[in-house]
Each structure stands twice: as C-alpha cells, then as structure tokens.
Coordinates of C-alpha atoms in Angstrom, one line a residue:
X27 CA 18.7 -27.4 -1.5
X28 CA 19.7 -25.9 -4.9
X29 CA 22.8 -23.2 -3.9
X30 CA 21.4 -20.3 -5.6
X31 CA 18.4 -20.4 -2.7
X32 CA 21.5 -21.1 -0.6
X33 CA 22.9 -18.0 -0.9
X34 CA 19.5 -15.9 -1.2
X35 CA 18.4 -17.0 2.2
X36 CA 21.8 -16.2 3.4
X37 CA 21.6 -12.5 2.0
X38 CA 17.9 -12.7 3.7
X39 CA 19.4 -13.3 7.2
X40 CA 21.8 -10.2 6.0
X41 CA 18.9 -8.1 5.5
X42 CA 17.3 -9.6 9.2
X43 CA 20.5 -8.3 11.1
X44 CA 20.8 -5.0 9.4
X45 CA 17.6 -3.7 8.2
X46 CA 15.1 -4.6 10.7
X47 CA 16.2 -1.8 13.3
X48 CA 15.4 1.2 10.8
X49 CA 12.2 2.3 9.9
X50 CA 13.1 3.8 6.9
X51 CA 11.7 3.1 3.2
X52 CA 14.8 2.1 1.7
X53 CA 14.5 -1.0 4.5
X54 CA 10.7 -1.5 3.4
X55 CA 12.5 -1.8 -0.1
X56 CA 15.0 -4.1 1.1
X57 CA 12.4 -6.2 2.7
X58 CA 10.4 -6.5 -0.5
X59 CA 13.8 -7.2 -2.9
X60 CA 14.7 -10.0 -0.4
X61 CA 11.1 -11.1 -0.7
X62 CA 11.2 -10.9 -4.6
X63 CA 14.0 -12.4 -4.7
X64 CA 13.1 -15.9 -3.2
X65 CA 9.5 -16.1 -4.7
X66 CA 10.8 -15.6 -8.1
X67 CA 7.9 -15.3 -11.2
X68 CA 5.4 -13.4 -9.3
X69 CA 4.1 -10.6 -10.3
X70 CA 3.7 -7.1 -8.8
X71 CA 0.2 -7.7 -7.7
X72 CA 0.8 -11.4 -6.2
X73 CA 3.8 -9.9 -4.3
X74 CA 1.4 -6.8 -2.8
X75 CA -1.5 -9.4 -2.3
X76 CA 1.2 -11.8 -0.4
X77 CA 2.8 -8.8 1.4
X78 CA -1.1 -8.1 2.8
X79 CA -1.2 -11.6 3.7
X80 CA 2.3 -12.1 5.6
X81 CA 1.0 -8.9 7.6
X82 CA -2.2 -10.3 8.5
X83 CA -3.6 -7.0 7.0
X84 CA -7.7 -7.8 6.1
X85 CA -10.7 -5.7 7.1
X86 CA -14.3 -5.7 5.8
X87 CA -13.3 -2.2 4.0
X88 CA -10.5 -3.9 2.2
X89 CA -13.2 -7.1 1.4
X90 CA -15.6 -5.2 -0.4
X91 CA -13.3 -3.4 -3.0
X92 CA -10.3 -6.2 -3.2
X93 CA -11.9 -9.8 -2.4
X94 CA -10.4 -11.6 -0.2
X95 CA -6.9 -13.2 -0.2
X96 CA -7.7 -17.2 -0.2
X97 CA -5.7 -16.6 -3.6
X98 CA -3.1 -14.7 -2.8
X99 CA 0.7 -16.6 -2.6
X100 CA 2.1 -17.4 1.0
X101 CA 5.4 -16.2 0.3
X102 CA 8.3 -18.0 0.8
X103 CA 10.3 -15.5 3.8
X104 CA 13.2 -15.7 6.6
X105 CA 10.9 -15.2 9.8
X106 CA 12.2 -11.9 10.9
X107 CA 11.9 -10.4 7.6
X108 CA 7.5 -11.4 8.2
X109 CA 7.9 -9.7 11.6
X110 CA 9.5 -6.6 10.0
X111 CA 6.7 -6.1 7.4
X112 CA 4.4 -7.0 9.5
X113 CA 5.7 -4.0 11.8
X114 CA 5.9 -1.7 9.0
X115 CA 2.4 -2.6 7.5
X116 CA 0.4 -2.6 10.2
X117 CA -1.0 1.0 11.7
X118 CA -2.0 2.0 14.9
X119 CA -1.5 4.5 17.0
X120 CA -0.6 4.0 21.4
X121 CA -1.9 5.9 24.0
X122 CA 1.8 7.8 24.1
X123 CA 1.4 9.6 21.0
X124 CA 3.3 7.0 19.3
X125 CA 2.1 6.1 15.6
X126 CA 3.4 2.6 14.7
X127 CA 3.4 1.4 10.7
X128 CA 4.9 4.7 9.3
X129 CA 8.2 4.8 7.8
X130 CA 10.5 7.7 6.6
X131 CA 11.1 8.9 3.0
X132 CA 14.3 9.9 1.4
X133 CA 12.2 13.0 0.9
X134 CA 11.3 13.8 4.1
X135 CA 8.6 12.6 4.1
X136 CA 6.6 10.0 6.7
X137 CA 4.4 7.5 5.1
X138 CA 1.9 5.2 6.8
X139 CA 2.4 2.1 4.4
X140 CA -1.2 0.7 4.7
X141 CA -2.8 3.1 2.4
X142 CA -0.1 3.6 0.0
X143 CA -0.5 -0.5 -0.7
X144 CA -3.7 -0.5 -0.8
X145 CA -4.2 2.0 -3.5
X146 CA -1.5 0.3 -5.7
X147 CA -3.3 -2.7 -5.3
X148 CA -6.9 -1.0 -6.3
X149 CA -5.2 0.1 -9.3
X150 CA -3.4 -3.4 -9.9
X151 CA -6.8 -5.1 -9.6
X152 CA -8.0 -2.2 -12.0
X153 CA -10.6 -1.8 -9.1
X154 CA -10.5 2.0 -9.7
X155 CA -13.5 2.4 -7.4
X156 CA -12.0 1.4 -4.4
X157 CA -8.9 3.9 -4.8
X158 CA -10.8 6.9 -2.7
X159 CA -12.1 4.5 0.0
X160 CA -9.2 2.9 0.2
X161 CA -6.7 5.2 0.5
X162 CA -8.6 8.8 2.0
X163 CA -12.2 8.6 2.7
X164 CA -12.0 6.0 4.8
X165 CA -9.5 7.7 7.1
X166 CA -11.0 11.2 6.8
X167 CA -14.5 10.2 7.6
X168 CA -13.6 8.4 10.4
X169 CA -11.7 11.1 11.9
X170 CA -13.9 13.4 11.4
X171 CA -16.6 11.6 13.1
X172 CA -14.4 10.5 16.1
X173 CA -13.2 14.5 16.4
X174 CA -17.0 15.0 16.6
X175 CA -16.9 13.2 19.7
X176 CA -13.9 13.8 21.5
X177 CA -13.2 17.6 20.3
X178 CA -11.6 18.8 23.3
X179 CA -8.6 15.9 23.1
X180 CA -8.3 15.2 18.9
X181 CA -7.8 17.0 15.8
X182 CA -9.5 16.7 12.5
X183 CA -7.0 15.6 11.2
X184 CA -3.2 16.0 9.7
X185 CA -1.4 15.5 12.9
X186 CA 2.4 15.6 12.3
X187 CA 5.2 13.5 14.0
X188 CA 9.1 13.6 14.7
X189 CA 11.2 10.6 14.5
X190 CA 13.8 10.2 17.2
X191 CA 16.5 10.0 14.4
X192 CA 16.5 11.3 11.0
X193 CA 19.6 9.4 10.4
X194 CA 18.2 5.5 12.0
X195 CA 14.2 6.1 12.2
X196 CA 12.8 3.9 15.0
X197 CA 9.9 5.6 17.0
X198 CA 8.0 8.0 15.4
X199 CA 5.9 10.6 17.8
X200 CA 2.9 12.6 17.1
X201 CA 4.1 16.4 18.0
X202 CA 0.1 17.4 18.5
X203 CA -3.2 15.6 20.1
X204 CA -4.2 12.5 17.7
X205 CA -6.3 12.2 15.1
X206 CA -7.9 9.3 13.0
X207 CA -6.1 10.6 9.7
X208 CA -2.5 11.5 10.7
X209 CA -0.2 13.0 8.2
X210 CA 1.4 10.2 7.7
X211 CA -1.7 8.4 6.9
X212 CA -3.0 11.1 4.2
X213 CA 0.3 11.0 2.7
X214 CA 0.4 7.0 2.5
X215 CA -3.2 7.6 1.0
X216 CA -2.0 10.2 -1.5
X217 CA 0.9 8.0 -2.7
X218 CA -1.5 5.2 -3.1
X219 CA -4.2 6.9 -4.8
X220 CA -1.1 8.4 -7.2
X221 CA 0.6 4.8 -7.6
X222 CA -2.6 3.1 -7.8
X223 CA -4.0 5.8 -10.9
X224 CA -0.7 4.8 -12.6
X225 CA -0.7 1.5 -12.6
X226 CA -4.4 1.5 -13.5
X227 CA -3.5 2.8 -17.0
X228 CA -0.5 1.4 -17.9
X229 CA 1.6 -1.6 -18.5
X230 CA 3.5 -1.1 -14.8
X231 CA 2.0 -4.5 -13.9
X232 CA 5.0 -5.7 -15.2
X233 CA 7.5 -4.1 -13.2
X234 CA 8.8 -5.5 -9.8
X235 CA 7.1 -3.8 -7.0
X236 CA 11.0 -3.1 -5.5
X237 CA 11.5 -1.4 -8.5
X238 CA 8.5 0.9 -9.0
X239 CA 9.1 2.0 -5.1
X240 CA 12.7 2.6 -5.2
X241 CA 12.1 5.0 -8.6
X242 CA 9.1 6.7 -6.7
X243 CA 10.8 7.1 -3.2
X244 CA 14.9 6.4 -4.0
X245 CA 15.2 9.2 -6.8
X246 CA 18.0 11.3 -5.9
X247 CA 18.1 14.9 -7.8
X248 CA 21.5 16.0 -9.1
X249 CA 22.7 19.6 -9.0
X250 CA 19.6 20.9 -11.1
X251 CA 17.0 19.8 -8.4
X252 CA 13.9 18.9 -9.6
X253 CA 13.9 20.5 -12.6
X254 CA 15.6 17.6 -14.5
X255 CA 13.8 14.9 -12.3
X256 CA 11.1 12.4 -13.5
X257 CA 8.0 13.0 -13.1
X258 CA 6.5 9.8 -11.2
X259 CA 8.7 10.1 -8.0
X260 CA 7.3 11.3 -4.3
X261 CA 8.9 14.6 -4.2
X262 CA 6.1 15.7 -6.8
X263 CA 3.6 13.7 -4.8
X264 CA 1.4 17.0 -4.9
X265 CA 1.7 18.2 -8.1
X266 CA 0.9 14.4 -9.4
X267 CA -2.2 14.4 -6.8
X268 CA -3.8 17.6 -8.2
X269 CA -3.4 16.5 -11.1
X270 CA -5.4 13.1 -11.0
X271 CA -7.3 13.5 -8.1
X272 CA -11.0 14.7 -8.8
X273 CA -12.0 16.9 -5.0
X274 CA -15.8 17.1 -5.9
X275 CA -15.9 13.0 -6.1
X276 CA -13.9 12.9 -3.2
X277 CA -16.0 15.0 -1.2
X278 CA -18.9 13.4 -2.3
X279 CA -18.0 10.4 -1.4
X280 CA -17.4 11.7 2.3
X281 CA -20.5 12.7 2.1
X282 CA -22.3 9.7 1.0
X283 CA -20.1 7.9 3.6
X284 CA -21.4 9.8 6.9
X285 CA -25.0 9.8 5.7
X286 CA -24.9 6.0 7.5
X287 CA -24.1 7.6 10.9
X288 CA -27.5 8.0 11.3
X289 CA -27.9 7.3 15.2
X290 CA -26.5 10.7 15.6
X291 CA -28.6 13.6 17.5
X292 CA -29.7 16.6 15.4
X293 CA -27.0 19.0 17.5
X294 CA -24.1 16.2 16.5
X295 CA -25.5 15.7 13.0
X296 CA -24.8 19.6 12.8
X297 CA -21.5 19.4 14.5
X298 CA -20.5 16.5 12.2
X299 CA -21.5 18.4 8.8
X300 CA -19.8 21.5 10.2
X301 CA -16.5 19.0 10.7
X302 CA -16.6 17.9 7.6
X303 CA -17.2 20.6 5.1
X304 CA -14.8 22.9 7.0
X305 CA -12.5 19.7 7.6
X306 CA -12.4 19.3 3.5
X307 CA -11.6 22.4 3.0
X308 CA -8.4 22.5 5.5
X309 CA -7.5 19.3 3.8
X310 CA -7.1 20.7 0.1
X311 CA -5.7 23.8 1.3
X312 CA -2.8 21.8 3.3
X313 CA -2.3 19.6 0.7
X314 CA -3.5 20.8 -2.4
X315 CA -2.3 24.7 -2.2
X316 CA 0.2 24.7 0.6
X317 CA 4.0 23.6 -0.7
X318 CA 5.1 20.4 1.7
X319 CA 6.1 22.1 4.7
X320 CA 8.7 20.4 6.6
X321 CA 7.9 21.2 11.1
X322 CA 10.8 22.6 12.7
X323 CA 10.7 18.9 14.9
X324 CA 11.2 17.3 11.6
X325 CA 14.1 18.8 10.7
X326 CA 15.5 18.5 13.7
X327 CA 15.5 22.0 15.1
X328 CA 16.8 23.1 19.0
X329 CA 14.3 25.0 21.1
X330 CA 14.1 28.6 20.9
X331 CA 15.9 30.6 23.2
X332 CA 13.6 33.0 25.5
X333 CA 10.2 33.5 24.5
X334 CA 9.2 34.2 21.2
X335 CA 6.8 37.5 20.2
X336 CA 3.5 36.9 18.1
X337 CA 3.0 38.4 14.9
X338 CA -0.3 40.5 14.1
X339 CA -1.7 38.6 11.1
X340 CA -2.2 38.8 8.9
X341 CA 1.2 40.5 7.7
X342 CA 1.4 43.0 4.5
X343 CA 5.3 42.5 3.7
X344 CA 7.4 39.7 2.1
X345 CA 10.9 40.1 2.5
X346 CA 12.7 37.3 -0.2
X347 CA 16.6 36.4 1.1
X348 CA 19.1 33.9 0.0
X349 CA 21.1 32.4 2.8
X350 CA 24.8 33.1 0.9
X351 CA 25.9 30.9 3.2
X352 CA 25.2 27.5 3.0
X353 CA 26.3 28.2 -0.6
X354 CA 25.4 25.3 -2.3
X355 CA 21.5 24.6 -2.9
X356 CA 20.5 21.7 -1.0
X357 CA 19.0 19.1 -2.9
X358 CA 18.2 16.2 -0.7
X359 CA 16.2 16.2 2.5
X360 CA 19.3 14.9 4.6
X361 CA 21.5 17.9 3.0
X362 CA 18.6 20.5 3.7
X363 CA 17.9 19.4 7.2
X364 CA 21.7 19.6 8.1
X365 CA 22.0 23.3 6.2
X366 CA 19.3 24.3 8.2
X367 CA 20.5 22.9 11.9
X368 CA 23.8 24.5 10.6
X369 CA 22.2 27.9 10.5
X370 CA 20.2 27.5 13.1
X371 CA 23.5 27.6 15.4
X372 CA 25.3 30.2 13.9
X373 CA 22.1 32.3 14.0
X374 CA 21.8 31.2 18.1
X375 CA 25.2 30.3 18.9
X376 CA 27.2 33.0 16.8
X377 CA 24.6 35.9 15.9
X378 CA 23.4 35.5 19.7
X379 CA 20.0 35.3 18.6
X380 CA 16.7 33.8 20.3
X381 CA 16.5 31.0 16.7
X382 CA 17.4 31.0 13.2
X383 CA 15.8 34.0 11.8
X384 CA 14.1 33.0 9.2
X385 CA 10.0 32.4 8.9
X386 CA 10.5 29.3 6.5
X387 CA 13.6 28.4 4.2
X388 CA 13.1 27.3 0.6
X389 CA 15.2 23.9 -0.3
X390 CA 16.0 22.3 -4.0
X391 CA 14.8 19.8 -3.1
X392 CA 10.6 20.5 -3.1
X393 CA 10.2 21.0 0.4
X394 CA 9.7 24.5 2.5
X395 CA 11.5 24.1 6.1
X396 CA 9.7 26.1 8.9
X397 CA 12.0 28.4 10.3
X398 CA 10.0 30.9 13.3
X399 CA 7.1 29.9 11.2
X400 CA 3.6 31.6 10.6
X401 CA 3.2 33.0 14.1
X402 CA 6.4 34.3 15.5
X403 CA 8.0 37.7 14.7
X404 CA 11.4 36.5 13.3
X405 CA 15.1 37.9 12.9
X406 CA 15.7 38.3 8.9
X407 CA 15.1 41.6 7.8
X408 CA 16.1 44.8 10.5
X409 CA 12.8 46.9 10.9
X410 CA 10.1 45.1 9.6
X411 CA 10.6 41.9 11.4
X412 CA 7.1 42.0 13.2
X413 CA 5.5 43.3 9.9
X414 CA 6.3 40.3 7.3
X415 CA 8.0 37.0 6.9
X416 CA 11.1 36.3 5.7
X417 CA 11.5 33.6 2.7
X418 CA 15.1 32.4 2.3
X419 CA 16.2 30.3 -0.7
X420 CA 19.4 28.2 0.8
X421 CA 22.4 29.2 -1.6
X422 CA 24.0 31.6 -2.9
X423 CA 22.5 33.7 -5.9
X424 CA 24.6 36.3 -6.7
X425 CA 25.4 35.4 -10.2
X426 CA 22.6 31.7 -10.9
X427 CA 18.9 31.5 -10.0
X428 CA 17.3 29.4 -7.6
X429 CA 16.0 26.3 -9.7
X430 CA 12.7 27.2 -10.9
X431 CA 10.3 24.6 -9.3
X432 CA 12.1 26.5 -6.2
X433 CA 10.9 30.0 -7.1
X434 CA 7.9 28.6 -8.1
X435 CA 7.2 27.1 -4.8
X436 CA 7.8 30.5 -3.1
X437 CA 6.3 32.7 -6.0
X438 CA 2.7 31.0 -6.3
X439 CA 2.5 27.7 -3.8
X440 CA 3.7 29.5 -0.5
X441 CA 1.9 33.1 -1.4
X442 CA -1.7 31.5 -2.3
X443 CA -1.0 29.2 1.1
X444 CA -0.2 32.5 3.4
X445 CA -3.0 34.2 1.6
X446 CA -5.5 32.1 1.8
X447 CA -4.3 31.0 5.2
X448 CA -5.2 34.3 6.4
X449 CA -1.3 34.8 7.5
X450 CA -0.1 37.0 4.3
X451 CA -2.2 39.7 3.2
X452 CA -4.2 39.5 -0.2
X453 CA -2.9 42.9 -0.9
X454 CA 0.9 42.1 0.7
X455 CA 3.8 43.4 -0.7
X456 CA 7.5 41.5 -2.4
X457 CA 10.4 43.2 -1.6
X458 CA 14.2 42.1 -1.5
X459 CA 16.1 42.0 1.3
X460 CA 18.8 44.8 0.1
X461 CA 15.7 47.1 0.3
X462 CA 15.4 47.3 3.5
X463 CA 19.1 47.0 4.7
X464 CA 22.8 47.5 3.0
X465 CA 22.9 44.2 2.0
X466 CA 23.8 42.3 -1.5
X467 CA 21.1 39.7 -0.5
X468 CA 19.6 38.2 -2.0
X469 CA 21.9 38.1 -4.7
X470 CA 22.3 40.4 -7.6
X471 CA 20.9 38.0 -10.0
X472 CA 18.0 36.8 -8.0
X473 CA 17.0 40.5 -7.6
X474 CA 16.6 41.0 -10.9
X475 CA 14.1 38.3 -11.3
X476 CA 12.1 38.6 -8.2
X477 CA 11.6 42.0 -9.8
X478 CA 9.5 40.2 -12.4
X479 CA 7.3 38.6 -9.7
X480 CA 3.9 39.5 -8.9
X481 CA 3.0 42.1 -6.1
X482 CA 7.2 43.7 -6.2
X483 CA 7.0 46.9 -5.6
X484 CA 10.0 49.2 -5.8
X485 CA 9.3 51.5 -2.8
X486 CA 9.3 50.0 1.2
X487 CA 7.7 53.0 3.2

C-alpha cells in the first residue's frame, strides 16, 4: 500500500477516537476532510452524493427531484467514520423527546444535517426545483398535517432543544411536545435552501465540500463582530434567507402539496387549512422577522428562583441597558453563553435576585439570548419592571457603540418581532436606562445614539 494512504488512514482512525463522541459541526467537518481526503479527485457533488449513500439516506421525495444514487461513488472510509455520518445524517426523533441527526453550530445554532445536504445537492445538480421540497415544504406540510391529528400532544412546528453540553454535544432534547418540523430541521432546511441557491449560480462546484462548510459554519468574527464578516456564513443565515427565498412560492407550494390529502373530512379539511395558513404565518414571523433567539436552555441558564410574576402584554415601555460589566462585547456563541451564565449568578447569587434581570441580552455575535423573556416581569429597570422589557447590549458603551448589525438587531429586528408578536406595543415607548434611575447606563455614548432611534421619547411619566 502506497505510504501516503498509509498515513491518511492512520489520521482516519485519529479522527475515529476523537471525533466520533461530539456532535458538533466542526466533527461533521472533520468527518468529511477525512473522507475527502482518501477519495481524492471527486468533486463536491460526488462527495455529497457518496455521503447520502454511506448513510443509507434515499426516499421517494429525494427520487423524484435527485434520481437515484446507482451513480454516486462508494467512498473509500475507516468503518467508524460511516457509522458517525451515518449518525449525524440520519433524522429521527425517539419517543423521549430525543431528536437524533442534529448537530451544534459554532453559532449556536442546532442543525438537522438532512436538509441542509439536500438542498446543496438540489443546487449542485442545478435541480432548482427541488430546493423548497427538499429542504421546507416537505417538513412543514407534514407537520402540519400530523398536528391536525394529534393537536393536544404536537406542535406546528419549530420545537426547540438543549444539548446536554455546550462544550461536548452528545444528546440533544426537545425542551417542548414534538413536531414534524423541529427547529433544527427548519434551520438545516434554511441552510440548504441558502447553500443550495449559491451553488446554483456560481462556480462553487469547484470547491471542496469541507471547505464551503467550514467558511459557512467555522467563521469566527474578530473584535468588530459582524460587521467586518463575509457575507455567506451561518450567522447571517436570516438575512441571506430573506433575501433569496420567494414566501408566496413557498406557500404555494404548501398549498399545492396538502390539496393530495384528500381523504380528509370536511371539519379536518378546515382544521388543516386553518393549520396551515396561520402555521405559515408563525413561520416567517419566527424566522423571517424575529432576530435568532437563543432559549434560556440553550445557553445554559439555572432555574429561576421562586416563582416568576407574568407580565400584562402587551407592554408600552422599552428600557435599552448595557451590561458594563461583562465589558468586552461577546462575539462568539461560546463567549456570549458564558457572559450570560456569568451574570446570571451575580444577578442570583450576589444581587440576591429570583434570575438575571434582564428580558433578553443582545450579543456581537447575531444572536439575542433570552433572559426572563417575553412573559415574565423582570429585574432591570427599578419601577417599570412589570411595565416593559429590558434590552441589554453585553459591554460596556460609555465611550464606543455597540457594532451596528447589534443595534440593528434590537432597533428594527427585535421591535417589529415584539410588535407584531403582540408582546411590545405598536405605540411603545424607547427610553434609556439612566431615565428612569441614577445610573450612567447605558453608557454615555450609546445614549446619545439611541436618542436618534425611532419611538425615544425624552419624558418617562
């Protein structure tokens, strides 16, 4: 045997005794590079093709938009590295709550990997039609329909998860009853239809699939944030997505798709439109209009102390805070996760209080990190606690600016998403922290500029 497949194979049982025990993308990576690397001269799409294959991954769905795979390559792999992407690739979800085939991002995010290769190789194949099916409609349709059915135990869709580490993901659990078209899922399908769009329309075909994943999902943002990132990576996932997707051909398609469930009754025909049109609607506004909210479970939060009080919604104040200290903007998911466990303590531990006090946190690094959230009175701005939410930007902004896809997040993503929501008014009110209290926060500089944004007003009755 020549020694330079020696030594790959060697560095593939490497990858089997380290890699396997994580799911985690940058293992997924791995797994591919390892693959890559001893099936030299393929290209992107025989890799994804041979990927499918080596996970056993065919359905009559997949058939009619991407042939079958009696050409794609059996690829040359260490057993355990099949098994592991096999794992990965496969869906499913157990009668625990446990949702197999998902694997966390370096953004925080969990990705069911099914859908995202399936898009990618739509747009490979240049099979643009199959992208929606592929990758959303399918799932959406046919958890809508099964939520028809079995109301009382499902949801529509969207359910979230936890991992039980952040640090080595293993076992990923759904934190709410089931449905058909997880989060995880309709982010897998939103990075497909995104990857598979790009690859449609230019010469990416080239690339090595290792390498378009680890620019999309390894891209680490330096001290500006996102500001000064590339465009084509998953933290802007949903401005990328609203950007290509078309909602009245996707809904359409929905629609076309149910009209075969005609062995329905006339009272579950109704039931089933009702689903779906108001089912739509939650999608784009959760994913569309809302910023990427990361759960408190995510993050890794301890239980509140007590028993939290409920807000009246919806609420006519916006208090905007910076946290001073952590200091330093966060702009990784790992960083912003700790920052906010960190504050969580002091806030429970030192401040004596029932949780951090915070509704939601704004990170650099594109995400929003629920704090007491949209329904609980929190502990951020003395007097109107049970009359607003509190938006803190972690750092400190006494003399810079939050980064501006930051702001911007807060400013237009999560006002339009409380709005519309029905949890902020539509004729709420901005106001800074230091209005309400003797305080500096949130920052003399920051001040000055939320004093520019829409609905500020300069007097808090």
């Amino acid at each position: 045997m020549d020694w330079h497949l020696c030594l790959l194979l060697s560095l593939l049982g490497v990858f089997a005794t380290e890699a396997t025990t994580t799911k985690h993308m940058k293992d997924f990576i791995r797994a591919v590079e390892s693959i890559e690397a001893v099936n030299p001269g393929l290209q992107m799409l025989d890799v994804v093709k041979g990927l499918r294959k080596a996970a056993g991954f065919d359905t009559d769905l997949i058939k009619r938009y991407l042939g079958d795979l009696s050409d794609a390559h059996d690829l040359v792999s260490d057993p355990s590295v099949t098994s592991y992407v096999s794992e990965v690739i496969n869906h499913s979800l157990s009668e625990m709550g446990k949702e197999k085939g998902v694997v966390l991002t370096l953004d925080g995010s969990n990705v069911a990997l099914a859908p995202m290769l399936l898009g990618l190789e739509a747009g490979l194949q240049s099979t643009v039609q199959g992208l929606y099916p592929l990758t959303l409609t399918h799932n959406l349709v046919a958890s809508f329909l099964h939520h028809v059915h079995n109301e009382q135990t499902t949801l529509p869709f969207g359910t979230k998860g936890f991992w039980d580490s952040i640090s080595s993901p293993n076992v990923y659990s759904l934190s709410d009853l089931p449905s058909l078209a997880t989060d995880a899922l309709i982010i897998g399908g939103i990075d497909g239809f995104i990857l598979g769009s790009e690859v449609s329309t230019s010469n990416d075909h080239e690339r090595s699939l290792s390498d378009l994943l680890k620019s999309y999902y390894s891209h680490q943002p330096d001290a500006a944030g996102l500001d000064a990132s590339p465009r084509l990576i998953s933290q802007k996932r949903r401005m990328n997505f609203k950007k290509l997707v078309s909602f009245s051909s996707l809904k359409s398609q929905m629609v076309q798709a149910l009209t075969v469930h005609r062995n329905l009754n006339e009272s579950e025909r109704k039931r089933l439109d009702d689903v779906m049109n108001e089912g739509f609607d939650q999608f784009v506004h959760v994913y569309a209009v809302c910023p990427n909210i990361i759960t408190r479970s995510q993050w890794g939060a301890a239980a509140f102390i007590g028993s939290p009080s409920y807000l009246s919604l919806p609420v006519p104040y916006l208090f905007i805070h910076h946290t001073y200290q952590p200091s330093k903007p966060c702009t990784t998911f790992d960083q912003c996760a700790s920052d906010m466990r960190s504050m969580q303590r002091y806030h429970q531990q030192t401040n004596g209080w029932s949780d951090i006090g915070y509704s939601f946190v704004a990170g650099s690094d594109g995400n929003l990190y629920e704090g007491r959230g949209w329904n609980w009175v929190g502990a951020h701005t003395y007097g109107y606690n049970s009359r607003g939410y509190g938006v803190s930007f972690i750092g400190d902004y006494t003399s810079t600016l939050p980064i501006k896809s930051a702001m911007d997040m807060v400013r237009y993503d999560f006002t339009s998403c409380a709005v519309n929501g029905g949890r902020l008014s539509s004729s709420y009110s901005l106001y800074g922290h230091r209005q309400a209290t003797s305080t500096d926060c949130p920052g003399n500089s920051f001040y000055r500029e939320i004093q520019t944004w829409e609905r500020y007003q300069s007097y808090l009755p």
